[in-house]
């Protein structure tokens, strides 16, 4: 119960930050695609790292075992949990979730145009279905960078020194050496379900609606 409460609060914070960052970027530059993808990446990297870390800590606690901790306080946590694969993690969140959110309205409009004449789907059904489709597509498009991110995290855990703490190109080479072309699709299913459902829910909620509430001046 405590884990669910913490994770819910952190996820809510992540998407509040995503909304505010996206609307802030809209006020200073003209590309909505860039705004939503940068916002998802910037909010997703630290929040995802903390989500994983809390899951690990709480699992150890549930089994009555002392969990390994990062040395050096906040700086140690950033170096051990956030820095490894930073570029790839940013692309994973920005393109996987952000790309799905950006393409969702266009997909919803296409679904409505393709619907039989006279058939009116429920108001929230179309954006939900569109979110599922674009979220799944974004997940497949970023499966490669997802694997590279995981390899970078493993390198950090094993104490690899080459290109520490980010492991940008060395993790890419290692991931390709281990998986080859399967890097683009291996374990796609479970991750796709999570990302597709996330994008679908966010599309139905329309988290970027009513920008005037945030107070950012539109270009």
JSON list of N, CA and C in Angstrom, two decimals, residues 125-195:
[
{"chain": "A", "resi": 125, "resn": "UNK", "atom": "N", "xyz": [-13.78, 7.48, -26.46]},
{"chain": "A", "resi": 125, "resn": "UNK", "atom": "CA", "xyz": [-13.28, 6.23, -27.03]},
{"chain": "A", "resi": 125, "resn": "UNK", "atom": "C", "xyz": [-12.23, 6.47, -28.10]},
{"chain": "A", "resi": 126, "resn": "UNK", "atom": "N", "xyz": [-12.45, 7.47, -28.94]},
{"chain": "A", "resi": 126, "resn": "UNK", "atom": "CA", "xyz": [-11.53, 7.71, -30.05]},
{"chain": "A", "resi": 126, "resn": "UNK", "atom": "C", "xyz": [-10.15, 8.14, -29.57]},
{"chain": "A", "resi": 127, "resn": "UNK", "atom": "N", "xyz": [-10.03, 9.14, -28.68]},
{"chain": "A", "resi": 127, "resn": "UNK", "atom": "CA", "xyz": [-8.68, 9.47, -28.20]},
{"chain": "A", "resi": 127, "resn": "UNK", "atom": "C", "xyz": [-8.01, 8.34, -27.44]},
{"chain": "A", "resi": 128, "resn": "UNK", "atom": "N", "xyz": [-8.81, 7.52, -26.74]},
{"chain": "A", "resi": 128, "resn": "UNK", "atom": "CA", "xyz": [-8.22, 6.39, -26.03]},
{"chain": "A", "resi": 128, "resn": "UNK", "atom": "C", "xyz": [-7.64, 5.38, -27.01]},
{"chain": "A", "resi": 129, "resn": "UNK", "atom": "N", "xyz": [-8.41, 5.04, -28.05]},
{"chain": "A", "resi": 129, "resn": "UNK", "atom": "CA", "xyz": [-7.93, 4.10, -29.04]},
{"chain": "A", "resi": 129, "resn": "UNK", "atom": "C", "xyz": [-6.72, 4.66, -29.78]},
{"chain": "A", "resi": 130, "resn": "UNK", "atom": "N", "xyz": [-6.79, 5.95, -30.13]},
{"chain": "A", "resi": 130, "resn": "UNK", "atom": "CA", "xyz": [-5.66, 6.58, -30.81]},
{"chain": "A", "resi": 130, "resn": "UNK", "atom": "C", "xyz": [-4.42, 6.57, -29.93]},
{"chain": "A", "resi": 131, "resn": "UNK", "atom": "N", "xyz": [-4.61, 6.82, -28.64]},
{"chain": "A", "resi": 131, "resn": "UNK", "atom": "CA", "xyz": [-3.48, 6.79, -27.71]},
{"chain": "A", "resi": 131, "resn": "UNK", "atom": "C", "xyz": [-2.86, 5.41, -27.60]},
{"chain": "A", "resi": 132, "resn": "UNK", "atom": "N", "xyz": [-3.71, 4.38, -27.61]},
{"chain": "A", "resi": 132, "resn": "UNK", "atom": "CA", "xyz": [-3.19, 3.02, -27.59]},
{"chain": "A", "resi": 132, "resn": "UNK", "atom": "C", "xyz": [-2.32, 2.75, -28.82]},
{"chain": "A", "resi": 133, "resn": "UNK", "atom": "N", "xyz": [-2.79, 3.19, -29.97]},
{"chain": "A", "resi": 133, "resn": "UNK", "atom": "CA", "xyz": [-2.06, 2.93, -31.22]},
{"chain": "A", "resi": 133, "resn": "UNK", "atom": "C", "xyz": [-0.75, 3.72, -31.27]},
{"chain": "A", "resi": 134, "resn": "UNK", "atom": "N", "xyz": [-0.81, 5.01, -30.95]},
{"chain": "A", "resi": 134, "resn": "UNK", "atom": "CA", "xyz": [0.41, 5.82, -31.04]},
{"chain": "A", "resi": 134, "resn": "UNK", "atom": "C", "xyz": [1.38, 5.49, -29.91]},
{"chain": "A", "resi": 135, "resn": "UNK", "atom": "N", "xyz": [0.85, 5.12, -28.74]},
{"chain": "A", "resi": 135, "resn": "UNK", "atom": "CA", "xyz": [1.73, 4.70, -27.66]},
{"chain": "A", "resi": 135, "resn": "UNK", "atom": "C", "xyz": [2.45, 3.40, -27.99]},
{"chain": "A", "resi": 136, "resn": "UNK", "atom": "N", "xyz": [1.73, 2.48, -28.62]},
{"chain": "A", "resi": 136, "resn": "UNK", "atom": "CA", "xyz": [2.36, 1.22, -29.05]},
{"chain": "A", "resi": 136, "resn": "UNK", "atom": "C", "xyz": [3.41, 1.48, -30.11]},
{"chain": "A", "resi": 137, "resn": "UNK", "atom": "N", "xyz": [3.09, 2.37, -31.05]},
{"chain": "A", "resi": 137, "resn": "UNK", "atom": "CA", "xyz": [4.06, 2.71, -32.09]},
{"chain": "A", "resi": 137, "resn": "UNK", "atom": "C", "xyz": [5.29, 3.38, -31.52]},
{"chain": "A", "resi": 138, "resn": "UNK", "atom": "N", "xyz": [5.08, 4.29, -30.57]},
{"chain": "A", "resi": 138, "resn": "UNK", "atom": "CA", "xyz": [6.22, 4.96, -29.94]},
{"chain": "A", "resi": 138, "resn": "UNK", "atom": "C", "xyz": [7.08, 3.99, -29.16]},
{"chain": "A", "resi": 139, "resn": "UNK", "atom": "N", "xyz": [6.45, 3.00, -28.55]},
{"chain": "A", "resi": 139, "resn": "UNK", "atom": "CA", "xyz": [7.19, 1.99, -27.80]},
{"chain": "A", "resi": 139, "resn": "UNK", "atom": "C", "xyz": [8.07, 1.16, -28.73]},
{"chain": "A", "resi": 140, "resn": "UNK", "atom": "N", "xyz": [7.51, 0.73, -29.86]},
{"chain": "A", "resi": 140, "resn": "UNK", "atom": "CA", "xyz": [8.30, -0.04, -30.82]},
{"chain": "A", "resi": 140, "resn": "UNK", "atom": "C", "xyz": [9.45, 0.79, -31.39]},
{"chain": "A", "resi": 141, "resn": "UNK", "atom": "N", "xyz": [9.17, 2.07, -31.68]},
{"chain": "A", "resi": 141, "resn": "UNK", "atom": "CA", "xyz": [10.20, 2.94, -32.26]},
{"chain": "A", "resi": 141, "resn": "UNK", "atom": "C", "xyz": [11.36, 3.18, -31.31]},
{"chain": "A", "resi": 142, "resn": "UNK", "atom": "N", "xyz": [11.11, 3.06, -30.01]},
{"chain": "A", "resi": 142, "resn": "UNK", "atom": "CA", "xyz": [12.17, 3.35, -29.03]},
{"chain": "A", "resi": 142, "resn": "UNK", "atom": "C", "xyz": [12.64, 2.09, -28.31]},
{"chain": "A", "resi": 143, "resn": "UNK", "atom": "N", "xyz": [12.29, 0.91, -28.81]},
{"chain": "A", "resi": 143, "resn": "UNK", "atom": "CA", "xyz": [12.73, -0.31, -28.14]},
{"chain": "A", "resi": 143, "resn": "UNK", "atom": "C", "xyz": [14.25, -0.44, -28.15]},
{"chain": "A", "resi": 144, "resn": "UNK", "atom": "N", "xyz": [14.88, 0.02, -29.22]},
{"chain": "A", "resi": 144, "resn": "UNK", "atom": "CA", "xyz": [16.34, -0.02, -29.31]},
{"chain": "A", "resi": 144, "resn": "UNK", "atom": "C", "xyz": [16.97, 0.82, -28.20]},
{"chain": "A", "resi": 145, "resn": "UNK", "atom": "N", "xyz": [16.53, 2.07, -28.06]},
{"chain": "A", "resi": 145, "resn": "UNK", "atom": "CA", "xyz": [17.14, 2.94, -27.05]},
{"chain": "A", "resi": 145, "resn": "UNK", "atom": "C", "xyz": [16.78, 2.46, -25.64]},
{"chain": "A", "resi": 146, "resn": "UNK", "atom": "N", "xyz": [15.65, 1.78, -25.50]},
{"chain": "A", "resi": 146, "resn": "UNK", "atom": "CA", "xyz": [15.29, 1.18, -24.21]},
{"chain": "A", "resi": 146, "resn": "UNK", "atom": "C", "xyz": [16.34, 0.14, -23.81]},
{"chain": "A", "resi": 147, "resn": "UNK", "atom": "N", "xyz": [16.70, -0.72, -24.73]},
{"chain": "A", "resi": 147, "resn": "UNK", "atom": "CA", "xyz": [17.70, -1.74, -24.43]},
{"chain": "A", "resi": 147, "resn": "UNK", "atom": "C", "xyz": [19.07, -1.11, -24.12]},
{"chain": "A", "resi": 148, "resn": "UNK", "atom": "N", "xyz": [19.43, -0.09, -24.86]},
{"chain": "A", "resi": 148, "resn": "UNK", "atom": "CA", "xyz": [20.72, 0.55, -24.62]},
{"chain": "A", "resi": 148, "resn": "UNK", "atom": "C", "xyz": [20.73, 1.20, -23.23]},
{"chain": "A", "resi": 149, "resn": "UNK", "atom": "N", "xyz": [19.60, 1.78, -22.84]},
{"chain": "A", "resi": 149, "resn": "UNK", "atom": "CA", "xyz": [19.50, 2.38, -21.51]},
{"chain": "A", "resi": 149, "resn": "UNK", "atom": "C", "xyz": [19.70, 1.33, -20.42]},
{"chain": "A", "resi": 150, "resn": "UNK", "atom": "N", "xyz": [19.09, 0.16, -20.60]},
{"chain": "A", "resi": 150, "resn": "UNK", "atom": "CA", "xyz": [19.24, -0.91, -19.62]},
{"chain": "A", "resi": 150, "resn": "UNK", "atom": "C", "xyz": [20.67, -1.41, -19.55]},
{"chain": "A", "resi": 151, "resn": "UNK", "atom": "N", "xyz": [21.33, -1.52, -20.70]},
{"chain": "A", "resi": 151, "resn": "UNK", "atom": "CA", "xyz": [22.72, -1.96, -20.72]},
{"chain": "A", "resi": 151, "resn": "UNK", "atom": "C", "xyz": [23.60, -0.95, -20.01]},
{"chain": "A", "resi": 152, "resn": "UNK", "atom": "N", "xyz": [23.34, 0.33, -20.22]},
{"chain": "A", "resi": 152, "resn": "UNK", "atom": "CA", "xyz": [24.10, 1.37, -19.53]},
{"chain": "A", "resi": 152, "resn": "UNK", "atom": "C", "xyz": [23.92, 1.27, -18.02]},
{"chain": "A", "resi": 153, "resn": "UNK", "atom": "N", "xyz": [22.70, 1.02, -17.57]},
{"chain": "A", "resi": 153, "resn": "UNK", "atom": "CA", "xyz": [22.46, 0.85, -16.15]},
{"chain": "A", "resi": 153, "resn": "UNK", "atom": "C", "xyz": [23.19, -0.35, -15.58]},
{"chain": "A", "resi": 154, "resn": "UNK", "atom": "N", "xyz": [23.25, -1.43, -16.36]},
{"chain": "A", "resi": 154, "resn": "UNK", "atom": "CA", "xyz": [23.98, -2.62, -15.92]},
{"chain": "A", "resi": 154, "resn": "UNK", "atom": "C", "xyz": [25.47, -2.32, -15.81]},
{"chain": "A", "resi": 155, "resn": "UNK", "atom": "N", "xyz": [26.00, -1.58, -16.77]},
{"chain": "A", "resi": 155, "resn": "UNK", "atom": "CA", "xyz": [27.42, -1.23, -16.74]},
{"chain": "A", "resi": 155, "resn": "UNK", "atom": "C", "xyz": [27.75, -0.41, -15.50]},
{"chain": "A", "resi": 156, "resn": "UNK", "atom": "N", "xyz": [26.85, 0.49, -15.15]},
{"chain": "A", "resi": 156, "resn": "UNK", "atom": "CA", "xyz": [27.07, 1.29, -13.94]},
{"chain": "A", "resi": 156, "resn": "UNK", "atom": "C", "xyz": [27.06, 0.40, -12.70]},
{"chain": "A", "resi": 157, "resn": "UNK", "atom": "N", "xyz": [26.11, -0.55, -12.65]},
{"chain": "A", "resi": 157, "resn": "UNK", "atom": "CA", "xyz": [26.02, -1.44, -11.49]},
{"chain": "A", "resi": 157, "resn": "UNK", "atom": "C", "xyz": [27.25, -2.33, -11.36]},
{"chain": "A", "resi": 158, "resn": "UNK", "atom": "N", "xyz": [27.86, -2.68, -12.50]},
{"chain": "A", "resi": 158, "resn": "UNK", "atom": "CA", "xyz": [29.03, -3.54, -12.49]},
{"chain": "A", "resi": 158, "resn": "UNK", "atom": "C", "xyz": [30.34, -2.76, -12.33]},
{"chain": "A", "resi": 159, "resn": "UNK", "atom": "N", "xyz": [30.23, -1.44, -12.28]},
{"chain": "A", "resi": 159, "resn": "UNK", "atom": "CA", "xyz": [31.42, -0.62, -12.06]},
{"chain": "A", "resi": 159, "resn": "UNK", "atom": "C", "xyz": [32.29, -0.41, -13.28]},
{"chain": "A", "resi": 160, "resn": "UNK", "atom": "N", "xyz": [31.71, -0.51, -14.49]},
{"chain": "A", "resi": 160, "resn": "UNK", "atom": "CA", "xyz": [32.46, -0.29, -15.71]},
{"chain": "A", "resi": 160, "resn": "UNK", "atom": "C", "xyz": [33.01, 1.15, -15.73]},
{"chain": "A", "resi": 161, "resn": "UNK", "atom": "N", "xyz": [34.28, 1.30, -16.07]},
{"chain": "A", "resi": 161, "resn": "UNK", "atom": "CA", "xyz": [34.91, 2.62, -16.04]},
{"chain": "A", "resi": 161, "resn": "UNK", "atom": "C", "xyz": [34.85, 3.34, -17.39]},
{"chain": "A", "resi": 162, "resn": "UNK", "atom": "N", "xyz": [34.83, 2.59, -18.48]},
{"chain": "A", "resi": 162, "resn": "UNK", "atom": "CA", "xyz": [34.84, 3.22, -19.80]},
{"chain": "A", "resi": 162, "resn": "UNK", "atom": "C", "xyz": [33.58, 4.07, -20.00]},
{"chain": "A", "resi": 163, "resn": "UNK", "atom": "N", "xyz": [33.77, 5.35, -20.28]},
{"chain": "A", "resi": 163, "resn": "UNK", "atom": "CA", "xyz": [32.69, 6.32, -20.53]},
{"chain": "A", "resi": 163, "resn": "UNK", "atom": "C", "xyz": [31.75, 6.50, -19.35]},
{"chain": "A", "resi": 164, "resn": "UNK", "atom": "N", "xyz": [32.20, 6.13, -18.14]},
{"chain": "A", "resi": 164, "resn": "UNK", "atom": "CA", "xyz": [31.37, 6.38, -16.96]},
{"chain": "A", "resi": 164, "resn": "UNK", "atom": "C", "xyz": [31.22, 7.88, -16.74]},
{"chain": "A", "resi": 165, "resn": "UNK", "atom": "N", "xyz": [30.09, 8.38, -16.24]},
{"chain": "A", "resi": 165, "resn": "UNK", "atom": "CA", "xyz": [28.92, 7.59, -15.81]},
{"chain": "A", "resi": 165, "resn": "UNK", "atom": "C", "xyz": [27.83, 7.46, -16.86]},
{"chain": "A", "resi": 166, "resn": "UNK", "atom": "N", "xyz": [28.03, 8.02, -18.07]},
{"chain": "A", "resi": 166, "resn": "UNK", "atom": "CA", "xyz": [26.93, 8.05, -19.04]},
{"chain": "A", "resi": 166, "resn": "UNK", "atom": "C", "xyz": [26.89, 6.84, -19.96]},
{"chain": "A", "resi": 167, "resn": "UNK", "atom": "N", "xyz": [28.05, 6.28, -20.33]},
{"chain": "A", "resi": 167, "resn": "UNK", "atom": "CA", "xyz": [28.12, 5.07, -21.17]},
{"chain": "A", "resi": 167, "resn": "UNK", "atom": "C", "xyz": [27.35, 5.25, -22.48]},
{"chain": "A", "resi": 168, "resn": "UNK", "atom": "N", "xyz": [27.52, 6.38, -23.13]},
{"chain": "A", "resi": 168, "resn": "UNK", "atom": "CA", "xyz": [26.67, 6.70, -24.28]},
{"chain": "A", "resi": 168, "resn": "UNK", "atom": "C", "xyz": [26.92, 5.77, -25.47]},
{"chain": "A", "resi": 169, "resn": "UNK", "atom": "N", "xyz": [28.13, 5.71, -26.00]},
{"chain": "A", "resi": 169, "resn": "UNK", "atom": "CA", "xyz": [28.38, 4.87, -27.16]},
{"chain": "A", "resi": 169, "resn": "UNK", "atom": "C", "xyz": [28.81, 3.46, -26.79]},
{"chain": "A", "resi": 170, "resn": "UNK", "atom": "N", "xyz": [29.47, 3.31, -25.66]},
{"chain": "A", "resi": 170, "resn": "UNK", "atom": "CA", "xyz": [29.92, 1.97, -25.27]},
{"chain": "A", "resi": 170, "resn": "UNK", "atom": "C", "xyz": [28.73, 1.07, -24.97]},
{"chain": "A", "resi": 171, "resn": "UNK", "atom": "N", "xyz": [27.67, 1.63, -24.40]},
{"chain": "A", "resi": 171, "resn": "UNK", "atom": "CA", "xyz": [26.46, 0.85, -24.13]},
{"chain": "A", "resi": 171, "resn": "UNK", "atom": "C", "xyz": [25.77, 0.46, -25.43]},
{"chain": "A", "resi": 172, "resn": "UNK", "atom": "N", "xyz": [25.77, 1.36, -26.40]},
{"chain": "A", "resi": 172, "resn": "UNK", "atom": "CA", "xyz": [25.17, 1.05, -27.70]},
{"chain": "A", "resi": 172, "resn": "UNK", "atom": "C", "xyz": [25.91, -0.10, -28.37]},
{"chain": "A", "resi": 173, "resn": "UNK", "atom": "N", "xyz": [27.23, -0.05, -28.35]},
{"chain": "A", "resi": 173, "resn": "UNK", "atom": "CA", "xyz": [28.01, -1.12, -28.96]},
{"chain": "A", "resi": 173, "resn": "UNK", "atom": "C", "xyz": [27.79, -2.45, -28.24]},
{"chain": "A", "resi": 174, "resn": "UNK", "atom": "N", "xyz": [27.74, -2.40, -26.91]},
{"chain": "A", "resi": 174, "resn": "UNK", "atom": "CA", "xyz": [27.56, -3.62, -26.14]},
{"chain": "A", "resi": 174, "resn": "UNK", "atom": "C", "xyz": [26.16, -4.22, -26.37]},
{"chain": "A", "resi": 175, "resn": "UNK", "atom": "N", "xyz": [25.16, -3.37, -26.43]},
{"chain": "A", "resi": 175, "resn": "UNK", "atom": "CA", "xyz": [23.79, -3.86, -26.66]},
{"chain": "A", "resi": 175, "resn": "UNK", "atom": "C", "xyz": [23.69, -4.52, -28.04]},
{"chain": "A", "resi": 176, "resn": "UNK", "atom": "N", "xyz": [24.31, -3.93, -29.04]},
{"chain": "A", "resi": 176, "resn": "UNK", "atom": "CA", "xyz": [24.27, -4.51, -30.38]},
{"chain": "A", "resi": 176, "resn": "UNK", "atom": "C", "xyz": [25.04, -5.82, -30.42]},
{"chain": "A", "resi": 177, "resn": "UNK", "atom": "N", "xyz": [26.17, -5.87, -29.73]},
{"chain": "A", "resi": 177, "resn": "UNK", "atom": "CA", "xyz": [26.97, -7.09, -29.69]},
{"chain": "A", "resi": 177, "resn": "UNK", "atom": "C", "xyz": [26.20, -8.24, -29.05]},
{"chain": "A", "resi": 178, "resn": "UNK", "atom": "N", "xyz": [25.37, -7.94, -28.05]},
{"chain": "A", "resi": 178, "resn": "UNK", "atom": "CA", "xyz": [24.63, -8.98, -27.35]},
{"chain": "A", "resi": 178, "resn": "UNK", "atom": "C", "xyz": [23.36, -9.40, -28.09]},
{"chain": "A", "resi": 179, "resn": "UNK", "atom": "N", "xyz": [22.67, -8.46, -28.72]},
{"chain": "A", "resi": 179, "resn": "UNK", "atom": "CA", "xyz": [21.35, -8.75, -29.28]},
{"chain": "A", "resi": 179, "resn": "UNK", "atom": "C", "xyz": [21.26, -8.68, -30.79]},
{"chain": "A", "resi": 180, "resn": "UNK", "atom": "N", "xyz": [22.16, -7.94, -31.43]},
{"chain": "A", "resi": 180, "resn": "UNK", "atom": "CA", "xyz": [22.07, -7.79, -32.87]},
{"chain": "A", "resi": 180, "resn": "UNK", "atom": "C", "xyz": [20.76, -7.13, -33.28]},
{"chain": "A", "resi": 181, "resn": "UNK", "atom": "N", "xyz": [20.16, -7.54, -34.40]},
{"chain": "A", "resi": 181, "resn": "UNK", "atom": "CA", "xyz": [18.89, -6.93, -34.84]},
{"chain": "A", "resi": 181, "resn": "UNK", "atom": "C", "xyz": [17.74, -7.07, -33.85]},
{"chain": "A", "resi": 182, "resn": "UNK", "atom": "N", "xyz": [17.83, -8.05, -32.93]},
{"chain": "A", "resi": 182, "resn": "UNK", "atom": "CA", "xyz": [16.77, -8.22, -31.93]},
{"chain": "A", "resi": 182, "resn": "UNK", "atom": "C", "xyz": [16.68, -7.04, -30.98]},
{"chain": "A", "resi": 183, "resn": "UNK", "atom": "N", "xyz": [17.66, -6.16, -31.03]},
{"chain": "A", "resi": 183, "resn": "UNK", "atom": "CA", "xyz": [17.63, -4.97, -30.17]},
{"chain": "A", "resi": 183, "resn": "UNK", "atom": "C", "xyz": [16.41, -4.11, -30.48]},
{"chain": "A", "resi": 184, "resn": "UNK", "atom": "N", "xyz": [15.87, -4.25, -31.70]},
{"chain": "A", "resi": 184, "resn": "UNK", "atom": "CA", "xyz": [14.74, -3.41, -32.11]},
{"chain": "A", "resi": 184, "resn": "UNK", "atom": "C", "xyz": [13.37, -3.95, -31.68]},
{"chain": "A", "resi": 185, "resn": "UNK", "atom": "N", "xyz": [13.33, -5.22, -31.21]},
{"chain": "A", "resi": 185, "resn": "UNK", "atom": "CA", "xyz": [12.00, -5.77, -30.90]},
{"chain": "A", "resi": 185, "resn": "UNK", "atom": "C", "xyz": [11.97, -6.69, -29.68]},
{"chain": "A", "resi": 186, "resn": "UNK", "atom": "N", "xyz": [13.10, -7.12, -29.15]},
{"chain": "A", "resi": 186, "resn": "UNK", "atom": "CA", "xyz": [13.09, -8.07, -28.03]},
{"chain": "A", "resi": 186, "resn": "UNK", "atom": "C", "xyz": [12.36, -7.47, -26.82]},
{"chain": "A", "resi": 187, "resn": "UNK", "atom": "N", "xyz": [11.50, -8.27, -26.19]},
{"chain": "A", "resi": 187, "resn": "UNK", "atom": "CA", "xyz": [10.72, -7.85, -25.00]},
{"chain": "A", "resi": 187, "resn": "UNK", "atom": "C", "xyz": [9.83, -6.64, -25.28]},
{"chain": "A", "resi": 188, "resn": "UNK", "atom": "N", "xyz": [9.43, -6.49, -26.54]},
{"chain": "A", "resi": 188, "resn": "UNK", "atom": "CA", "xyz": [8.60, -5.34, -26.91]},
{"chain": "A", "resi": 188, "resn": "UNK", "atom": "C", "xyz": [7.24, -5.38, -26.24]},
{"chain": "A", "resi": 189, "resn": "UNK", "atom": "N", "xyz": [6.64, -6.58, -26.13]},
{"chain": "A", "resi": 189, "resn": "UNK", "atom": "CA", "xyz": [5.26, -6.70, -25.66]},
{"chain": "A", "resi": 189, "resn": "UNK", "atom": "C", "xyz": [4.98, -6.08, -24.31]},
{"chain": "A", "resi": 190, "resn": "UNK", "atom": "N", "xyz": [5.66, -6.49, -23.24]},
{"chain": "A", "resi": 190, "resn": "UNK", "atom": "CA", "xyz": [5.35, -5.94, -21.91]},
{"chain": "A", "resi": 190, "resn": "UNK", "atom": "C", "xyz": [5.52, -4.43, -21.84]},
{"chain": "A", "resi": 191, "resn": "UNK", "atom": "N", "xyz": [6.60, -3.91, -22.44]},
{"chain": "A", "resi": 191, "resn": "UNK", "atom": "CA", "xyz": [6.81, -2.46, -22.40]},
{"chain": "A", "resi": 191, "resn": "UNK", "atom": "C", "xyz": [5.76, -1.73, -23.23]},
{"chain": "A", "resi": 192, "resn": "UNK", "atom": "N", "xyz": [5.36, -2.32, -24.35]},
{"chain": "A", "resi": 192, "resn": "UNK", "atom": "CA", "xyz": [4.37, -1.70, -25.20]},
{"chain": "A", "resi": 192, "resn": "UNK", "atom": "C", "xyz": [3.05, -1.53, -24.46]},
{"chain": "A", "resi": 193, "resn": "UNK", "atom": "N", "xyz": [2.66, -2.54, -23.70]},
{"chain": "A", "resi": 193, "resn": "UNK", "atom": "CA", "xyz": [1.39, -2.45, -22.96]},
{"chain": "A", "resi": 193, "resn": "UNK", "atom": "C", "xyz": [1.41, -1.27, -22.01]},
{"chain": "A", "resi": 194, "resn": "UNK", "atom": "N", "xyz": [2.51, -1.11, -21.28]},
{"chain": "A", "resi": 194, "resn": "UNK", "atom": "CA", "xyz": [2.61, -0.01, -20.30]},
{"chain": "A", "resi": 194, "resn": "UNK", "atom": "C", "xyz": [2.58, 1.34, -21.01]},
{"chain": "A", "resi": 195, "resn": "UNK", "atom": "N", "xyz": [3.39, 1.50, -22.05]},
{"chain": "A", "resi": 195, "resn": "UNK", "atom": "CA", "xyz": [3.48, 2.80, -22.72]},
{"chain": "A", "resi": 195, "resn": "UNK", "atom": "C", "xyz": [2.20, 3.14, -23.46]}
]
